[in-house]
Coordinates of N, CA and C in Angstrom, one line a residue:
X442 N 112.0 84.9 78.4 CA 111.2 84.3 79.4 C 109.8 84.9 79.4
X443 N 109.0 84.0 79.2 CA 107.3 84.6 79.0 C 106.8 84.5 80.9
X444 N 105.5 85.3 80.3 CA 105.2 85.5 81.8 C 104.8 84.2 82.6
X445 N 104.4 83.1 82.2 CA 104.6 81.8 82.9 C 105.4 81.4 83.3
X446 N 106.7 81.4 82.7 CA 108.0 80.8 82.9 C 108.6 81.7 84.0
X447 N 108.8 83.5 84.1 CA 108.8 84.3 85.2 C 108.4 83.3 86.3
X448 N 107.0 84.0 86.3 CA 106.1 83.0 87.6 C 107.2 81.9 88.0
X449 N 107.0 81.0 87.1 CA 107.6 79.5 87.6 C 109.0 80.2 88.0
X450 N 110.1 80.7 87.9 CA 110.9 80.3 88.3 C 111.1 81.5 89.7
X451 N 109.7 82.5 90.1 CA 109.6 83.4 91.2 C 109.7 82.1 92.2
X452 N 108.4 81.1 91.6 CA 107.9 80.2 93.2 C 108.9 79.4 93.3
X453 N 109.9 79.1 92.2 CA 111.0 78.1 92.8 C 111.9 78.6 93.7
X454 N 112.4 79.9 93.2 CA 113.3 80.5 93.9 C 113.1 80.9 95.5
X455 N 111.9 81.2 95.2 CA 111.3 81.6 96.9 C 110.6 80.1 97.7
X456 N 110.9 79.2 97.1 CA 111.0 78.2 97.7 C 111.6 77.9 98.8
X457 N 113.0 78.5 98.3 CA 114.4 78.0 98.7 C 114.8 78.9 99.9
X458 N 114.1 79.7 99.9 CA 114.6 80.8 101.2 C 113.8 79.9 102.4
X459 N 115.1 79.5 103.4 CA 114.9 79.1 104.8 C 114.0 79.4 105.3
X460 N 113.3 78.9 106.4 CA 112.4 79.1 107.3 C 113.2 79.7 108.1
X461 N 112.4 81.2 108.7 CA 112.8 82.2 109.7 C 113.7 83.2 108.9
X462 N 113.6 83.5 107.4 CA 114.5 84.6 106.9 C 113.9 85.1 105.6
X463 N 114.5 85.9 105.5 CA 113.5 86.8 104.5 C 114.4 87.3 103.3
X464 N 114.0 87.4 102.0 CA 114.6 88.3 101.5 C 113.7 89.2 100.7
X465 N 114.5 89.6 99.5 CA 114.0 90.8 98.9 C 113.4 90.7 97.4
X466 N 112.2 91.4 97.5 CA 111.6 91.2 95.6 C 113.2 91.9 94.7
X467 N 113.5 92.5 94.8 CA 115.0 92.5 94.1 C 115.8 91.5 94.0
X468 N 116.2 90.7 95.4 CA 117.1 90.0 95.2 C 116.1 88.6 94.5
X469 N 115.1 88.7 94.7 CA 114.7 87.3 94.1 C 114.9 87.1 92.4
X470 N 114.3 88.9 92.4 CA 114.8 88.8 90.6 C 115.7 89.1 90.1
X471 N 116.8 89.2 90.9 CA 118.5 89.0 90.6 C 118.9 87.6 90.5
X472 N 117.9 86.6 91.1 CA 118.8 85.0 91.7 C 118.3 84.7 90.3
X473 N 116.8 85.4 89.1 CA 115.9 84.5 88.4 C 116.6 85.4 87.1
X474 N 118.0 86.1 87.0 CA 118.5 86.5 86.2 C 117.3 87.6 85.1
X475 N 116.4 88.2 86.0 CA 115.9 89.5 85.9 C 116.5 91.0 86.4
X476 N 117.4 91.3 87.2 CA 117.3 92.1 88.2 C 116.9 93.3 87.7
X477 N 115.7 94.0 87.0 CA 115.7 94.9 87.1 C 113.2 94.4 86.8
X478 N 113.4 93.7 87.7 CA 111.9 93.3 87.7 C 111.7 92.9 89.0
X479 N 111.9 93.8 90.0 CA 111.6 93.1 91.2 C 110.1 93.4 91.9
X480 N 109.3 94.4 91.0 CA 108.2 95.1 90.7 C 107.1 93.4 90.3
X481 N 107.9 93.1 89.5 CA 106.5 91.9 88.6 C 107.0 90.4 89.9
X482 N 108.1 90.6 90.3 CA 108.0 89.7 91.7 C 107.0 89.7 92.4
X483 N 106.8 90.7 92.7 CA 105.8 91.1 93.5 C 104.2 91.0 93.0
X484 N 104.4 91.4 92.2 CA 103.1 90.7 91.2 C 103.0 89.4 90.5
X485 N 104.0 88.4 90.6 CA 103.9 87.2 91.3 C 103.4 86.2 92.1
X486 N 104.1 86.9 93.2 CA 103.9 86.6 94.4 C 102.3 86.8 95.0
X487 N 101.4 88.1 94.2 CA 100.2 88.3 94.5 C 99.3 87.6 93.8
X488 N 99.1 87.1 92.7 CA 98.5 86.5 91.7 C 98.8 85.1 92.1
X489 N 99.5 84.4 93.3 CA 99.8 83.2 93.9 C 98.6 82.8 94.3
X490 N 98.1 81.0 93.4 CA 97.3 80.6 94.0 C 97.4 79.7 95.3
X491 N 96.7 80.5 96.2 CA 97.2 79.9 97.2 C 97.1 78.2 97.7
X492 N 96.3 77.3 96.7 CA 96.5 75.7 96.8 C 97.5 75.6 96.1
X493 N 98.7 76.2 95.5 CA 99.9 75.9 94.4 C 100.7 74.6 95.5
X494 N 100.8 73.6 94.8 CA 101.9 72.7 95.8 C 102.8 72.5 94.9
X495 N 104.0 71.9 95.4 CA 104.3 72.7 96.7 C 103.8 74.0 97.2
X496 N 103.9 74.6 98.6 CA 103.4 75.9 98.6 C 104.9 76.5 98.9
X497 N 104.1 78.0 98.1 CA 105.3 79.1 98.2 C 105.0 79.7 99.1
X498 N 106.6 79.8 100.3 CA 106.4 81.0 101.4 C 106.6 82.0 101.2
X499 N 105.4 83.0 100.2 CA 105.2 84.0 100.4 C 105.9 85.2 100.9
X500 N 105.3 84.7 102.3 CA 105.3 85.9 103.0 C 107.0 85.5 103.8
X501 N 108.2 85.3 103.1 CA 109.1 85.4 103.3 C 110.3 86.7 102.2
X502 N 108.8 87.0 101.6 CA 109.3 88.3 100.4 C 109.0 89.5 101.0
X503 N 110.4 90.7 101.3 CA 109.7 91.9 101.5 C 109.9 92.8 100.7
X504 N 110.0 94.1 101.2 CA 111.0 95.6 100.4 C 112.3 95.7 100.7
X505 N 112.7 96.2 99.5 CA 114.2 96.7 100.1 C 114.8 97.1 101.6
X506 N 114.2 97.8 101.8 CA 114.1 98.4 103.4 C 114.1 97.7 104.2
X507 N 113.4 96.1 104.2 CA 113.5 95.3 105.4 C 111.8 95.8 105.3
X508 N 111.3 96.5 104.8 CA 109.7 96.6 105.1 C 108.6 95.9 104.6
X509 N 107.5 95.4 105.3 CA 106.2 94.5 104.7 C 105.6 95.6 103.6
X510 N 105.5 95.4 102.3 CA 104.7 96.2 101.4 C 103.4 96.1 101.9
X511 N 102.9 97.0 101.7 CA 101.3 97.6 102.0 C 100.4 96.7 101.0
X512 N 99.2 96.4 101.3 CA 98.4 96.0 100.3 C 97.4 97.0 99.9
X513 N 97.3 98.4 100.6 CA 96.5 98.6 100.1 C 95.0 99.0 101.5
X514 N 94.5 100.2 101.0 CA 93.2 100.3 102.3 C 92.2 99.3 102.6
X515 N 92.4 99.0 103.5 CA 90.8 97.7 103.7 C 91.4 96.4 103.5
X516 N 92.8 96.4 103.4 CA 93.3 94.7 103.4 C 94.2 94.5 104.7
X517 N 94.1 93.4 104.9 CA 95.0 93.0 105.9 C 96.2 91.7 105.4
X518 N 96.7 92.0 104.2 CA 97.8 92.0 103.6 C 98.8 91.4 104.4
X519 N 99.3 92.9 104.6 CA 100.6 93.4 105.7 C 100.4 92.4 107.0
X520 N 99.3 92.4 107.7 CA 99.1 92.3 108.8 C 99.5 90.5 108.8
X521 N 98.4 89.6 107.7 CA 99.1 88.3 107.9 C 100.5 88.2 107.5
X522 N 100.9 89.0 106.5 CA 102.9 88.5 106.4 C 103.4 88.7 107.9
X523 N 102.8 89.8 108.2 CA 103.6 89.8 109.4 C 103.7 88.7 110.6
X524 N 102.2 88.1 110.6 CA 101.8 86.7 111.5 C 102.4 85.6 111.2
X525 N 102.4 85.6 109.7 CA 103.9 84.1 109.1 C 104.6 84.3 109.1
X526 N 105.2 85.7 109.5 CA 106.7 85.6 109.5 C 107.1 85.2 111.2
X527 N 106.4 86.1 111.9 CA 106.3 86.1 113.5 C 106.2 84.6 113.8
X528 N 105.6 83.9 113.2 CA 104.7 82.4 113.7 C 106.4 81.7 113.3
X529 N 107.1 81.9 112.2 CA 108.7 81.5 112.3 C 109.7 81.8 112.8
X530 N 109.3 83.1 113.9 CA 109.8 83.3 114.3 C 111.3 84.7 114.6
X531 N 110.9 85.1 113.3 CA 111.1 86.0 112.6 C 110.7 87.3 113.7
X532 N 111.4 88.4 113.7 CA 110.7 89.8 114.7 C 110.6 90.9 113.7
X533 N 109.5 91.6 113.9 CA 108.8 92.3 113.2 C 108.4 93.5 113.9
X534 N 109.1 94.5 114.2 CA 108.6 95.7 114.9 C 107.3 96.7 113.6
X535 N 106.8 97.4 114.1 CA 105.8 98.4 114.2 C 106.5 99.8 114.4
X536 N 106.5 100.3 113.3 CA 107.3 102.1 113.2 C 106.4 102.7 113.6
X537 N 107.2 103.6 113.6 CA 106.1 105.1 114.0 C 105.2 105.4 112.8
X538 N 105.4 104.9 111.8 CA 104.7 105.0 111.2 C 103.3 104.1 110.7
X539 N 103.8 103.2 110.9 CA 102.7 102.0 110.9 C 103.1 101.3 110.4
X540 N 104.3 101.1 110.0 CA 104.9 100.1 108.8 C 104.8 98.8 109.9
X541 N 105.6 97.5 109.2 CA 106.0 96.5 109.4 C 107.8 96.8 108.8
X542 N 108.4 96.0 109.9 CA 109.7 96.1 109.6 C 110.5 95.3 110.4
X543 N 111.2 94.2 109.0 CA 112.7 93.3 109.5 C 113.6 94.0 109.3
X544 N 114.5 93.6 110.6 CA 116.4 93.9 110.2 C 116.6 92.6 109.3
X545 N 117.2 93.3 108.2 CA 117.5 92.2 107.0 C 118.7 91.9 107.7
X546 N 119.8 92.4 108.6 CA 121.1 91.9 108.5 C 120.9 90.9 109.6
X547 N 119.5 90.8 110.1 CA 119.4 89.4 111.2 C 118.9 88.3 110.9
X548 N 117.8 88.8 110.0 CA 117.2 87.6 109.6 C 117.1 88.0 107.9
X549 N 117.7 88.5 106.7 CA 117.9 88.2 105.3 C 118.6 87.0 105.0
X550 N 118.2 86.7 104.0 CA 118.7 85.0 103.0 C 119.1 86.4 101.7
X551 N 120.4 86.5 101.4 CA 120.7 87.2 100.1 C 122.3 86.2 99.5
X552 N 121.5 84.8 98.9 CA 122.9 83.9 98.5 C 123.7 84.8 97.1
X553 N 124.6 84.6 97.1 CA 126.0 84.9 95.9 C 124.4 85.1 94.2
X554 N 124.6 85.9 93.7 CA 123.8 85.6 92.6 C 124.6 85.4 91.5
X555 N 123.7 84.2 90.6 CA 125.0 83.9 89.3 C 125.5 84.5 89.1
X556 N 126.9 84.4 88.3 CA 127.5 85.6 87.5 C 126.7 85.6 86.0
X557 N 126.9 86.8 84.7 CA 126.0 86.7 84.2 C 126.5 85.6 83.4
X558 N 127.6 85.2 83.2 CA 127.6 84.0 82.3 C 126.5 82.8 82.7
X559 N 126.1 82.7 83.7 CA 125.0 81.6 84.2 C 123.9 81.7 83.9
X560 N 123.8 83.4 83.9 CA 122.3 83.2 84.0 C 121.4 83.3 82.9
X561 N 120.2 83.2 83.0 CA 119.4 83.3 81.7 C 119.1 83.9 80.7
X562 N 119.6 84.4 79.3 CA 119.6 86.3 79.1 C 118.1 87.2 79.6
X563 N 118.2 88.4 79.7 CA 116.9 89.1 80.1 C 116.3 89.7 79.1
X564 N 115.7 88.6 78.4 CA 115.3 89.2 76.7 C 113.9 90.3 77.1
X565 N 113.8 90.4 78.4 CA 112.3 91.0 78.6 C 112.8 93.0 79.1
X566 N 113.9 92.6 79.2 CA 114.7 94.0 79.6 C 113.4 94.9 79.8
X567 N 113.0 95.4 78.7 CA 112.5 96.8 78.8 C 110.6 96.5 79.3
X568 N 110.2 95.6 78.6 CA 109.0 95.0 78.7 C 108.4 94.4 79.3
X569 N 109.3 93.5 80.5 CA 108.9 93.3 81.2 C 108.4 91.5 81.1
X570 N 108.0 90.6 81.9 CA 107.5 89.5 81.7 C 106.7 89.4 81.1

């Protein structure tokens, strides 16, 4: 799978996640028969133009933890995922530390992932998309 084809099949899969639920750059690259690229998910997901139509919900991707990834000093990143997720409905507390954070066991989408006979081999294993 070249790094185009990745891409294409991040925005399909994150298509498919429900309105008001969230899952994980891991599990998205376990459904895209990557799981060990949940890192270039995310770099994906950032390099998303945002006129792509269909549009991809985004900001229905988090961290393992149930946490909004940081963008970084001087961005407000974090702050709109947190506004599309909230605007769905979705609850989003504020840690002590300043994170953003879902309970994945209330609101996660993590469906059955192929077995590997389904899935696509991961010729990119070591390298990456």
């Amino acid at each position: 799978m070249d790094g185009a084809e990745f891409h294409a099949a991040v925005y399909e899969t994150v298509r498919t996640i429900p309105n008001a639920h969230v899952t994980t750059y891991g599990h998205i690259a376990k459904l895209i028969g990557m799981p060990r690229h949940s890192r270039h998910v995310g770099q994906a997901l950032k390099f998303l133009n945002p006129d792509t139509n269909p549009p991809v919900p985004w900001h229905r991707v988090i961290g393992s933890g149930g946490t909004i990834s940081s963008r970084g000093p001087g961005t407000d990143g974090a702050s709109r995922q947190r506004d599309a997720l909230v605007a769905e409905g979705v609850e989003v507390v504020e840690t002590r530390g300043g994170e953003f954070k879902v309970d994945l066991r209330q609101y996660g989408w993590f469906p059955t992932v192929p077995a590997p006979a389904e899935l696509p081999p991961d010729e990119n294993e070591e390298n990456g998309p």
